Coordinates of C-alpha atoms in Angstrom, one line a residue:
X27 CA 114.8 14.6 -104.9
X28 CA 114.8 14.5 -101.1
X29 CA 113.3 11.7 -99.4
X30 CA 111.1 12.4 -96.5
X31 CA 110.9 9.4 -94.1
X32 CA 107.8 8.8 -91.9
X33 CA 110.2 7.1 -89.3
X34 CA 113.9 6.7 -89.2
X35 CA 114.9 4.1 -91.7
X36 CA 117.0 1.6 -89.5
X37 CA 120.0 0.7 -91.8
X38 CA 120.2 -2.8 -89.9
X39 CA 116.8 -3.7 -91.3
X40 CA 117.5 -5.6 -94.5
X41 CA 113.7 -6.4 -95.0
X42 CA 110.7 -4.4 -94.8
X43 CA 107.4 -5.6 -96.0
X44 CA 103.9 -4.0 -95.9
X45 CA 100.2 -4.9 -96.0
X46 CA 98.1 -2.2 -97.7
X47 CA 94.4 -3.0 -97.7
X48 CA 91.8 -0.5 -99.0
X49 CA 89.1 0.0 -96.4
X50 CA 86.1 -0.5 -98.6
X51 CA 85.0 -3.8 -97.0
X52 CA 86.0 -6.5 -94.5
X53 CA 89.4 -8.2 -94.4
X54 CA 88.8 -11.2 -96.7
X55 CA 90.7 -14.5 -96.6
X56 CA 92.6 -13.6 -99.7
X57 CA 93.9 -10.4 -98.1
X58 CA 94.6 -12.2 -94.7
X59 CA 96.7 -14.8 -96.8
X60 CA 98.7 -12.0 -98.4
X61 CA 99.1 -10.3 -95.2
X62 CA 100.4 -13.5 -93.6
X63 CA 102.9 -14.2 -96.5
X64 CA 104.2 -10.6 -96.2
X65 CA 104.4 -10.8 -92.2
X66 CA 106.0 -14.2 -92.4
X67 CA 108.7 -13.1 -95.0
X68 CA 109.6 -10.1 -92.8
X69 CA 109.8 -12.3 -89.6
X70 CA 111.7 -14.9 -91.4
X71 CA 114.4 -12.4 -92.4
X72 CA 114.4 -10.5 -89.0
X73 CA 112.7 -7.6 -90.7
X74 CA 109.8 -5.3 -90.2
X75 CA 106.2 -5.2 -91.1
X76 CA 104.1 -2.2 -92.0
X77 CA 100.4 -1.8 -91.9
X78 CA 99.1 0.9 -94.3
X79 CA 95.5 1.8 -95.1
X80 CA 95.2 2.9 -98.7
X81 CA 92.1 5.0 -98.3
X82 CA 92.2 7.3 -101.2
X83 CA 88.9 5.9 -102.5
X84 CA 87.0 8.5 -100.5
X85 CA 83.6 7.4 -101.6
X86 CA 83.9 3.9 -100.7
X87 CA 86.4 4.0 -97.8
X88 CA 84.8 3.8 -94.4
X89 CA 86.0 4.0 -90.9
X90 CA 83.9 0.7 -90.2
X91 CA 85.8 -1.1 -92.7
X92 CA 89.1 0.3 -91.4
X93 CA 88.2 -0.9 -88.0
X94 CA 87.3 -4.2 -89.3
X95 CA 90.6 -4.7 -91.0
X96 CA 92.4 -3.7 -87.9
X97 CA 90.4 -6.0 -85.7
X98 CA 90.9 -9.0 -88.2
X99 CA 94.7 -8.3 -88.1
X100 CA 94.8 -8.2 -84.4
X101 CA 92.6 -11.4 -84.2
X102 CA 95.0 -13.2 -86.3
X103 CA 97.9 -11.8 -84.3
X104 CA 99.8 -10.2 -87.4
X105 CA 101.3 -7.5 -85.5
X106 CA 103.1 -4.6 -87.1
X107 CA 106.2 -2.6 -86.2
X108 CA 105.0 0.7 -88.0
X109 CA 101.5 2.0 -88.6
X110 CA 98.7 1.8 -89.4
X111 CA 99.3 4.8 -91.8
X112 CA 96.6 6.4 -93.8
X113 CA 97.1 7.7 -97.3
X114 CA 94.6 10.4 -96.8
X115 CA 96.8 11.9 -94.2
X116 CA 99.8 12.2 -96.6
X117 CA 98.0 14.3 -99.6
X118 CA 100.6 17.1 -98.9
X119 CA 103.5 14.7 -99.2
X120 CA 102.1 13.2 -102.5
X121 CA 101.4 16.7 -104.1
X122 CA 104.9 17.9 -103.0
X123 CA 106.4 15.1 -105.1
X124 CA 104.2 15.7 -108.0
X125 CA 104.9 19.3 -108.1
X126 CA 108.7 18.6 -108.2
X127 CA 108.2 16.0 -110.9
X128 CA 106.4 18.8 -113.0
X129 CA 109.3 21.2 -112.5
X130 CA 111.9 18.3 -113.5
X131 CA 109.9 17.4 -116.6
X132 CA 109.0 13.9 -115.1
X133 CA 105.1 14.8 -115.3
X134 CA 103.0 17.2 -117.0
X135 CA 99.6 18.9 -116.8
X136 CA 96.9 17.7 -119.1
X137 CA 93.9 19.8 -120.0
X138 CA 92.2 17.6 -122.4
X139 CA 88.3 17.4 -122.1
X140 CA 86.4 14.1 -121.6
X141 CA 85.0 14.6 -125.2
X142 CA 88.4 14.8 -126.7
X143 CA 89.7 11.9 -124.9
X144 CA 86.6 9.8 -125.9
X145 CA 87.1 10.9 -129.5
X146 CA 90.8 9.9 -129.4
X147 CA 89.8 6.4 -127.8
X148 CA 87.1 6.0 -130.5
X149 CA 89.7 6.8 -133.3
X150 CA 92.3 4.5 -132.1
X151 CA 89.8 1.6 -131.7
X152 CA 88.5 2.1 -135.2
X153 CA 92.2 2.0 -136.3
X154 CA 92.7 -1.3 -134.3
X155 CA 95.3 0.7 -132.2
X156 CA 95.8 0.2 -128.4
X157 CA 94.1 3.1 -126.7
X158 CA 96.7 5.4 -125.0
X159 CA 97.0 9.1 -124.5
X160 CA 98.6 10.9 -127.3
X161 CA 100.6 13.4 -125.3
X162 CA 98.6 16.3 -126.8
X163 CA 99.2 18.3 -123.8
X164 CA 103.1 17.5 -123.4
X165 CA 104.9 20.9 -123.6
X166 CA 101.7 23.0 -123.1
X167 CA 103.5 25.3 -120.5
X168 CA 101.7 28.4 -121.9
X169 CA 98.4 27.2 -120.2
X170 CA 97.5 28.4 -116.9
X171 CA 97.7 25.9 -113.8
X172 CA 94.6 27.3 -112.6
X173 CA 92.6 25.8 -115.4
X174 CA 91.0 22.5 -114.7
X175 CA 93.6 19.8 -115.5
X176 CA 94.9 16.4 -114.4
X177 CA 98.7 15.8 -114.1
X178 CA 100.2 12.8 -116.0
X179 CA 103.4 10.7 -115.6
X180 CA 105.6 11.0 -118.5
X181 CA 106.2 7.3 -119.1
X182 CA 109.1 6.2 -121.2
X183 CA 108.1 5.3 -124.7
X184 CA 111.1 3.0 -125.6
X185 CA 112.2 -0.3 -124.0
X186 CA 110.6 -2.6 -121.6
X187 CA 110.0 -2.8 -117.9
X188 CA 111.7 -6.1 -116.5
X189 CA 111.4 -7.4 -113.1
X190 CA 111.9 -10.8 -111.4
X191 CA 108.9 -11.7 -109.5
X192 CA 109.5 -13.7 -106.4
X193 CA 106.6 -16.0 -107.3
X194 CA 106.1 -16.0 -110.9
X195 CA 109.7 -15.5 -112.2
X196 CA 110.8 -12.9 -114.8
X197 CA 108.1 -10.5 -116.2
X198 CA 108.7 -8.2 -119.2
X199 CA 106.2 -5.4 -120.3
X200 CA 107.0 -3.0 -123.1
X201 CA 106.7 0.6 -122.4
X202 CA 104.7 0.8 -125.7
X203 CA 101.8 -0.9 -123.9
X204 CA 101.8 1.7 -121.0
X205 CA 100.1 4.9 -121.0
X206 CA 101.0 8.3 -119.4
X207 CA 99.3 7.6 -116.2
X208 CA 97.2 10.1 -114.4
X209 CA 99.0 10.7 -111.1
X210 CA 96.8 13.6 -109.9
X211 CA 92.9 14.1 -110.7
X212 CA 91.2 17.4 -111.6
X213 CA 90.2 17.8 -108.0
X214 CA 93.7 17.9 -106.8
X215 CA 93.7 14.3 -105.3
X216 CA 96.7 12.0 -106.1
X217 CA 95.6 8.7 -107.6
X218 CA 96.2 5.1 -106.1
X219 CA 99.2 3.9 -108.3
X220 CA 101.2 7.2 -107.4
X221 CA 100.3 7.1 -103.7
X222 CA 101.5 3.5 -103.5
X223 CA 104.8 4.5 -105.1
X224 CA 105.7 7.4 -102.7
X225 CA 104.7 5.3 -99.7
X226 CA 106.8 2.3 -100.6
X227 CA 109.5 4.7 -101.1
X228 CA 109.1 6.8 -98.1
X229 CA 108.6 3.7 -95.9
X230 CA 111.7 1.8 -97.2
X231 CA 109.6 -1.1 -98.4
X232 CA 112.0 -3.8 -99.6
X233 CA 109.6 -6.6 -100.6
X234 CA 106.0 -6.0 -101.9
X235 CA 103.8 -9.1 -101.5
X236 CA 100.3 -8.7 -103.0
X237 CA 97.7 -10.2 -105.1
X238 CA 98.2 -11.1 -108.8
X239 CA 95.5 -8.6 -109.8
X240 CA 98.3 -6.0 -109.2
X241 CA 100.5 -7.4 -111.7
X242 CA 99.5 -4.8 -114.3
X243 CA 100.2 -2.0 -111.9
X244 CA 103.8 -3.0 -111.2
X245 CA 105.4 -1.8 -114.4
X246 CA 103.9 1.6 -114.0
X247 CA 105.0 1.9 -110.4
X248 CA 108.5 0.7 -111.4
X249 CA 108.7 3.4 -114.0
X250 CA 107.7 6.0 -111.5
X251 CA 110.1 4.8 -108.9
X252 CA 113.0 4.9 -111.5
X253 CA 112.1 8.4 -112.4
X254 CA 112.2 9.4 -108.7
X255 CA 115.6 7.9 -108.4
X256 CA 114.0 5.5 -105.7
X257 CA 115.1 1.8 -105.0
X258 CA 112.9 -0.8 -106.6
X259 CA 111.4 -3.3 -104.2
X260 CA 111.1 -7.0 -105.0
X261 CA 107.8 -8.0 -106.1
X262 CA 105.9 -11.2 -105.3
X263 CA 102.4 -11.6 -106.9
X264 CA 100.4 -14.5 -105.3
X265 CA 97.7 -16.2 -107.0
X266 CA 94.0 -16.0 -106.2
X267 CA 92.0 -18.4 -103.9
X268 CA 89.2 -20.3 -105.6
X269 CA 86.3 -22.2 -103.9
X270 CA 85.9 -26.0 -104.0
X271 CA 84.3 -25.6 -107.6
X272 CA 87.1 -23.9 -109.0
X273 CA 85.3 -20.6 -109.2
X274 CA 86.6 -17.4 -107.5
X275 CA 86.0 -17.6 -103.7
X276 CA 82.9 -15.7 -102.8
X277 CA 80.0 -15.6 -100.3
X278 CA 78.4 -18.6 -101.8
X279 CA 81.3 -20.8 -100.7
X280 CA 80.6 -19.9 -97.1
X281 CA 82.4 -17.3 -95.0
X282 CA 84.9 -15.1 -96.8
X283 CA 85.5 -12.5 -94.2
X284 CA 88.1 -13.3 -91.5
X285 CA 86.0 -12.2 -88.6
X286 CA 83.1 -14.4 -90.1
X287 CA 85.4 -17.2 -89.4
X288 CA 85.8 -16.0 -85.8
X289 CA 82.0 -15.7 -85.6
X290 CA 81.7 -19.3 -86.8
X291 CA 83.8 -20.8 -84.1
X292 CA 87.3 -21.0 -85.6
X293 CA 90.5 -20.3 -83.7
X294 CA 93.0 -17.9 -85.3
X295 CA 95.6 -20.7 -85.3
X296 CA 93.5 -22.8 -87.4
X297 CA 92.9 -20.2 -90.0
X298 CA 96.6 -19.1 -90.1
X299 CA 97.7 -22.7 -90.4
X300 CA 95.2 -23.2 -93.2
X301 CA 95.9 -20.2 -95.1
X302 CA 99.7 -20.6 -95.0
X303 CA 99.1 -23.9 -96.8
X304 CA 97.1 -22.4 -99.5
X305 CA 100.0 -22.0 -102.1
X306 CA 103.0 -22.9 -99.8
X307 CA 104.2 -26.0 -98.1
X308 CA 107.1 -27.8 -96.5
X309 CA 107.0 -31.4 -97.6
X310 CA 104.0 -33.2 -96.4
X311 CA 103.6 -31.3 -93.2
X312 CA 100.1 -30.1 -92.5
X313 CA 100.3 -28.7 -89.0
X314 CA 102.7 -25.7 -88.3
X315 CA 103.3 -23.9 -85.0
X316 CA 103.8 -20.1 -85.8
X317 CA 107.4 -20.5 -84.9
X318 CA 107.7 -23.2 -87.7
X319 CA 106.1 -21.0 -90.1
X320 CA 108.6 -18.2 -89.6
X321 CA 111.5 -20.5 -89.6
X322 CA 110.6 -22.4 -92.8
X323 CA 108.6 -19.9 -94.9
X324 CA 110.1 -18.7 -98.2
X325 CA 108.2 -16.5 -100.6
X326 CA 109.9 -18.1 -103.5
X327 CA 108.4 -21.5 -102.6
X328 CA 105.0 -20.0 -103.1
X329 CA 103.0 -21.7 -105.9
X330 CA 101.9 -19.8 -109.0
X331 CA 98.8 -21.8 -109.4
X332 CA 95.5 -20.9 -107.9
X333 CA 94.5 -22.5 -104.5
X334 CA 91.1 -24.2 -103.8
X335 CA 89.6 -23.4 -100.4
X336 CA 88.6 -26.6 -98.6
X337 CA 86.3 -25.8 -95.7
X338 CA 86.5 -29.5 -94.4
X339 CA 90.3 -29.3 -94.2
X340 CA 89.8 -26.0 -92.2
X341 CA 87.4 -27.8 -89.9
X342 CA 89.8 -30.7 -89.3
X343 CA 92.6 -28.2 -88.4
X344 CA 90.2 -26.3 -85.9
X345 CA 89.3 -29.5 -84.2
X346 CA 92.9 -30.3 -83.9
X347 CA 93.6 -26.9 -82.2
X348 CA 90.6 -27.1 -80.0
X349 CA 92.0 -30.4 -78.7
X350 CA 95.7 -29.6 -78.5
X351 CA 96.2 -25.9 -77.6
X352 CA 96.4 -25.0 -74.0
X353 CA 92.9 -25.0 -72.5
X354 CA 93.3 -21.8 -70.8
X355 CA 94.1 -20.1 -74.2
X356 CA 91.1 -21.8 -75.9
X357 CA 89.0 -20.7 -73.1
X358 CA 89.7 -17.0 -73.8
X359 CA 88.3 -17.4 -77.4
X360 CA 85.5 -19.5 -76.0
X361 CA 84.3 -16.8 -73.7
X362 CA 83.3 -14.7 -76.8
X363 CA 80.9 -17.4 -77.9
X364 CA 79.5 -18.1 -74.4
X365 CA 78.7 -14.4 -74.3
X366 CA 77.1 -14.4 -77.8
X367 CA 74.9 -17.2 -76.9
X368 CA 73.9 -15.7 -73.7
X369 CA 75.4 -18.3 -71.3
X370 CA 76.7 -17.2 -67.8
X371 CA 79.8 -19.2 -67.8
X372 CA 80.8 -17.6 -64.4
X373 CA 78.2 -19.9 -62.5
X374 CA 79.8 -23.1 -62.7
X375 CA 83.1 -25.0 -63.6
X376 CA 85.9 -23.0 -65.3
X377 CA 85.8 -23.0 -69.1
X378 CA 89.4 -24.5 -69.2
X379 CA 88.1 -27.6 -67.5
X380 CA 85.1 -28.0 -69.8
X381 CA 87.2 -27.8 -73.0
X382 CA 89.0 -31.1 -72.7
X383 CA 85.9 -32.8 -71.9
X384 CA 83.8 -31.5 -74.9
X385 CA 86.7 -30.7 -77.3
X386 CA 86.7 -34.3 -78.6
X387 CA 83.2 -33.9 -80.0
X388 CA 83.1 -30.1 -81.0
X389 CA 84.9 -29.0 -84.1
X390 CA 84.1 -25.3 -83.4
X391 CA 84.0 -23.1 -80.4
X392 CA 80.4 -22.2 -81.4
X393 CA 79.4 -25.9 -81.2
X394 CA 81.4 -26.2 -77.9
X395 CA 79.5 -23.3 -76.4
X396 CA 76.2 -24.6 -77.4
X397 CA 77.1 -28.1 -76.0
X398 CA 78.4 -26.7 -72.7
X399 CA 75.0 -25.2 -71.9
X400 CA 73.9 -27.7 -69.3
X401 CA 77.0 -27.2 -67.2
X402 CA 75.7 -23.7 -66.5
X403 CA 72.0 -23.4 -67.0
X404 CA 68.9 -25.4 -66.2
X405 CA 66.9 -27.0 -69.0
X406 CA 63.3 -27.1 -69.2
X407 CA 62.8 -30.2 -71.5
X408 CA 64.4 -33.5 -72.0
X409 CA 65.3 -34.7 -75.5
X410 CA 62.3 -36.4 -76.6
X411 CA 63.5 -39.6 -78.1
X412 CA 66.1 -40.1 -75.5
X413 CA 63.4 -39.5 -72.6
X414 CA 61.1 -42.1 -74.5
X415 CA 63.9 -44.8 -74.4
X416 CA 65.6 -44.0 -71.1
X417 CA 62.9 -42.6 -68.7
X418 CA 60.7 -45.6 -68.5
X419 CA 59.4 -46.7 -65.0
X420 CA 62.3 -49.2 -64.6
X421 CA 64.6 -46.3 -64.6
X422 CA 63.1 -45.3 -61.0
X423 CA 65.2 -47.7 -59.2
X424 CA 68.7 -47.0 -60.6
X425 CA 68.0 -43.3 -60.5
X426 CA 66.7 -43.4 -56.8
X427 CA 69.5 -45.7 -55.7
X428 CA 72.2 -43.5 -57.3
X429 CA 70.7 -40.5 -55.9
X430 CA 71.1 -41.9 -52.3
X431 CA 74.7 -42.9 -53.1
X432 CA 75.7 -39.6 -54.5
X433 CA 74.2 -37.6 -51.8
X434 CA 76.6 -39.2 -49.3
X435 CA 79.9 -39.3 -51.5
X436 CA 82.6 -37.1 -52.0
X437 CA 82.4 -35.1 -55.2
X438 CA 85.2 -36.7 -57.2
X439 CA 85.3 -38.4 -60.6
X440 CA 86.3 -41.7 -58.9
X441 CA 83.7 -41.5 -56.2
X442 CA 80.9 -40.9 -58.7
X443 CA 82.1 -43.6 -60.8
X444 CA 82.1 -45.8 -57.8
X445 CA 78.5 -44.9 -57.1
X446 CA 77.4 -45.8 -60.5
X447 CA 79.1 -49.2 -60.3
X448 CA 77.8 -50.0 -56.9
X449 CA 74.2 -49.0 -58.1
X450 CA 74.6 -51.5 -61.0
X451 CA 75.9 -54.2 -58.9
X452 CA 73.3 -53.9 -56.2
X453 CA 70.3 -54.0 -58.8
X454 CA 72.2 -56.6 -60.8
X455 CA 71.8 -54.4 -64.0
X456 CA 74.4 -53.4 -66.7
X457 CA 76.1 -50.1 -66.4
X458 CA 74.0 -48.8 -69.3
X459 CA 70.8 -49.1 -67.3
X460 CA 72.3 -46.7 -64.8
X461 CA 74.4 -44.4 -67.1
X462 CA 71.8 -43.6 -69.8
X463 CA 69.0 -42.4 -67.4
X464 CA 71.6 -40.6 -65.4
X465 CA 73.0 -38.9 -68.5
X466 CA 69.5 -37.8 -69.5
X467 CA 68.7 -36.6 -66.0
X468 CA 71.8 -34.4 -65.7
X469 CA 72.2 -32.9 -69.3
X470 CA 68.7 -33.4 -70.8
X471 CA 70.3 -35.0 -73.8
X472 CA 71.2 -38.6 -74.7
X473 CA 74.7 -37.8 -75.6
X474 CA 77.5 -36.3 -73.3
X475 CA 81.0 -37.2 -72.2
X476 CA 81.6 -39.9 -69.6
X477 CA 79.0 -39.3 -66.9
X478 CA 81.4 -39.6 -63.9
X479 CA 83.5 -36.3 -65.2
X480 CA 80.3 -34.7 -66.5
X481 CA 78.5 -34.7 -63.2
X482 CA 81.8 -33.8 -61.4
X483 CA 81.9 -30.7 -63.7
X484 CA 78.0 -30.0 -63.4
X485 CA 78.5 -29.9 -59.6
X486 CA 77.1 -31.9 -56.7
X487 CA 74.0 -29.5 -56.0
X488 CA 73.1 -29.3 -59.5
X489 CA 73.5 -33.0 -60.1
X490 CA 71.4 -34.1 -57.2
X491 CA 68.7 -31.5 -57.9
X492 CA 68.4 -32.8 -61.4
X493 CA 68.1 -36.3 -60.4
X494 CA 65.4 -35.5 -58.2
X495 CA 63.6 -33.7 -61.0
X496 CA 64.1 -36.7 -63.2
X497 CA 62.7 -39.1 -60.7
X498 CA 59.6 -36.7 -60.2
X499 CA 59.0 -36.6 -64.1
X500 CA 59.1 -40.5 -64.5
X501 CA 56.7 -40.9 -61.5
X502 CA 54.4 -38.3 -62.9
X503 CA 54.6 -39.9 -66.3
X504 CA 53.9 -43.4 -64.7
X505 CA 50.9 -41.9 -62.7
X506 CA 49.7 -40.5 -66.0
X507 CA 50.0 -43.6 -67.9
X508 CA 48.1 -45.6 -65.1
X509 CA 45.3 -43.0 -65.2
X510 CA 45.1 -43.2 -69.0
X511 CA 44.5 -47.0 -68.6

């Protein structure tokens, strides 16, 4: 049977993997890990990676889900050499192969009604037999192809399907356990298991990395590939991901959509690094650059056991990457969160300068954006507890003295620090008596990074105006207290 290739199959490419999601929802973390393992195996072997959208479920597949999958892959930077391909655009190819299989006796038309199939199943169950089609229509060539029918693959009845799974080892399934699979429905649409086979064949897929829920499909697909005379890929079925409680990962454990992690303030590097360790490792190493993952990854080293998702560990990794990645790169991701929170970050210090200052405290970009607001916007209120403690009448002297000194000084971290030290020395008070009211005046909160660098980034004009506002606030509060008495 002639192979129709979608693209020229480069004979120099020894490994070609694929990620083939169904666009019935978002890209979830389990799918993202499968995509990552498939991508890494291709890259490790100087191979190619294919993105294929398996959209044969016409009722549940949506353009929005397709867009969400592609957006997730792009955000994770799992680029593909070929695709995205869509199964719905290949129905002519599938039907061409099915028609050839019917001609060659590899498949046959089945005209059985639902009532007959149900009666057959009931009888087999009553006899404690495994329900399977009884080949009633095999050899019914006298029936018209125009009558309603499905097409079934003529599965071998003897022997077994044996394959060496790259993760799980040797797997053997007796052909007596397998049915004559329907490969084309009554409405003329080809079925999932058949489309996958033709796609993997046409696209020259050498290694199929997918979830363990597909293990039951593999022997059926191998038998169809053998019937077509097509090469059999190496299969690797990875285990599921559970939540911390050992139950299958779901929304109750937190985010399960890749883009939800983006929305929650995670960097793609953190999620990729975390996902690669959910079932694979290299000694005790926890943090991997992408280059290290590519160089070290081996699909045969992936664990057979289910993995437990630990959000705290992911948060730890995210904090690490916020602190250690190039600030200009982190700033590109932070921009999205600033926009989401309505912060005009163009009116102030560059984001890349803010990140090293706030990064030690913020574990997510969402937190970092929220904490950075005072660098770019004015605030209406002071933190209540901090104001009660630090905006007492005795704060007027250090704030007024500091204001005078800052008005005259150059706007450098060193000069601001010197102004604070000189104020404390002149008034014979501790630096805390200067720094704490200064912090509250400039940021509106009781916590911030060191005030010399904070004020430097807030800017001279803003800092002086906020000091004046704080002094006026304390004076008004002082007058109010006198009047009350």
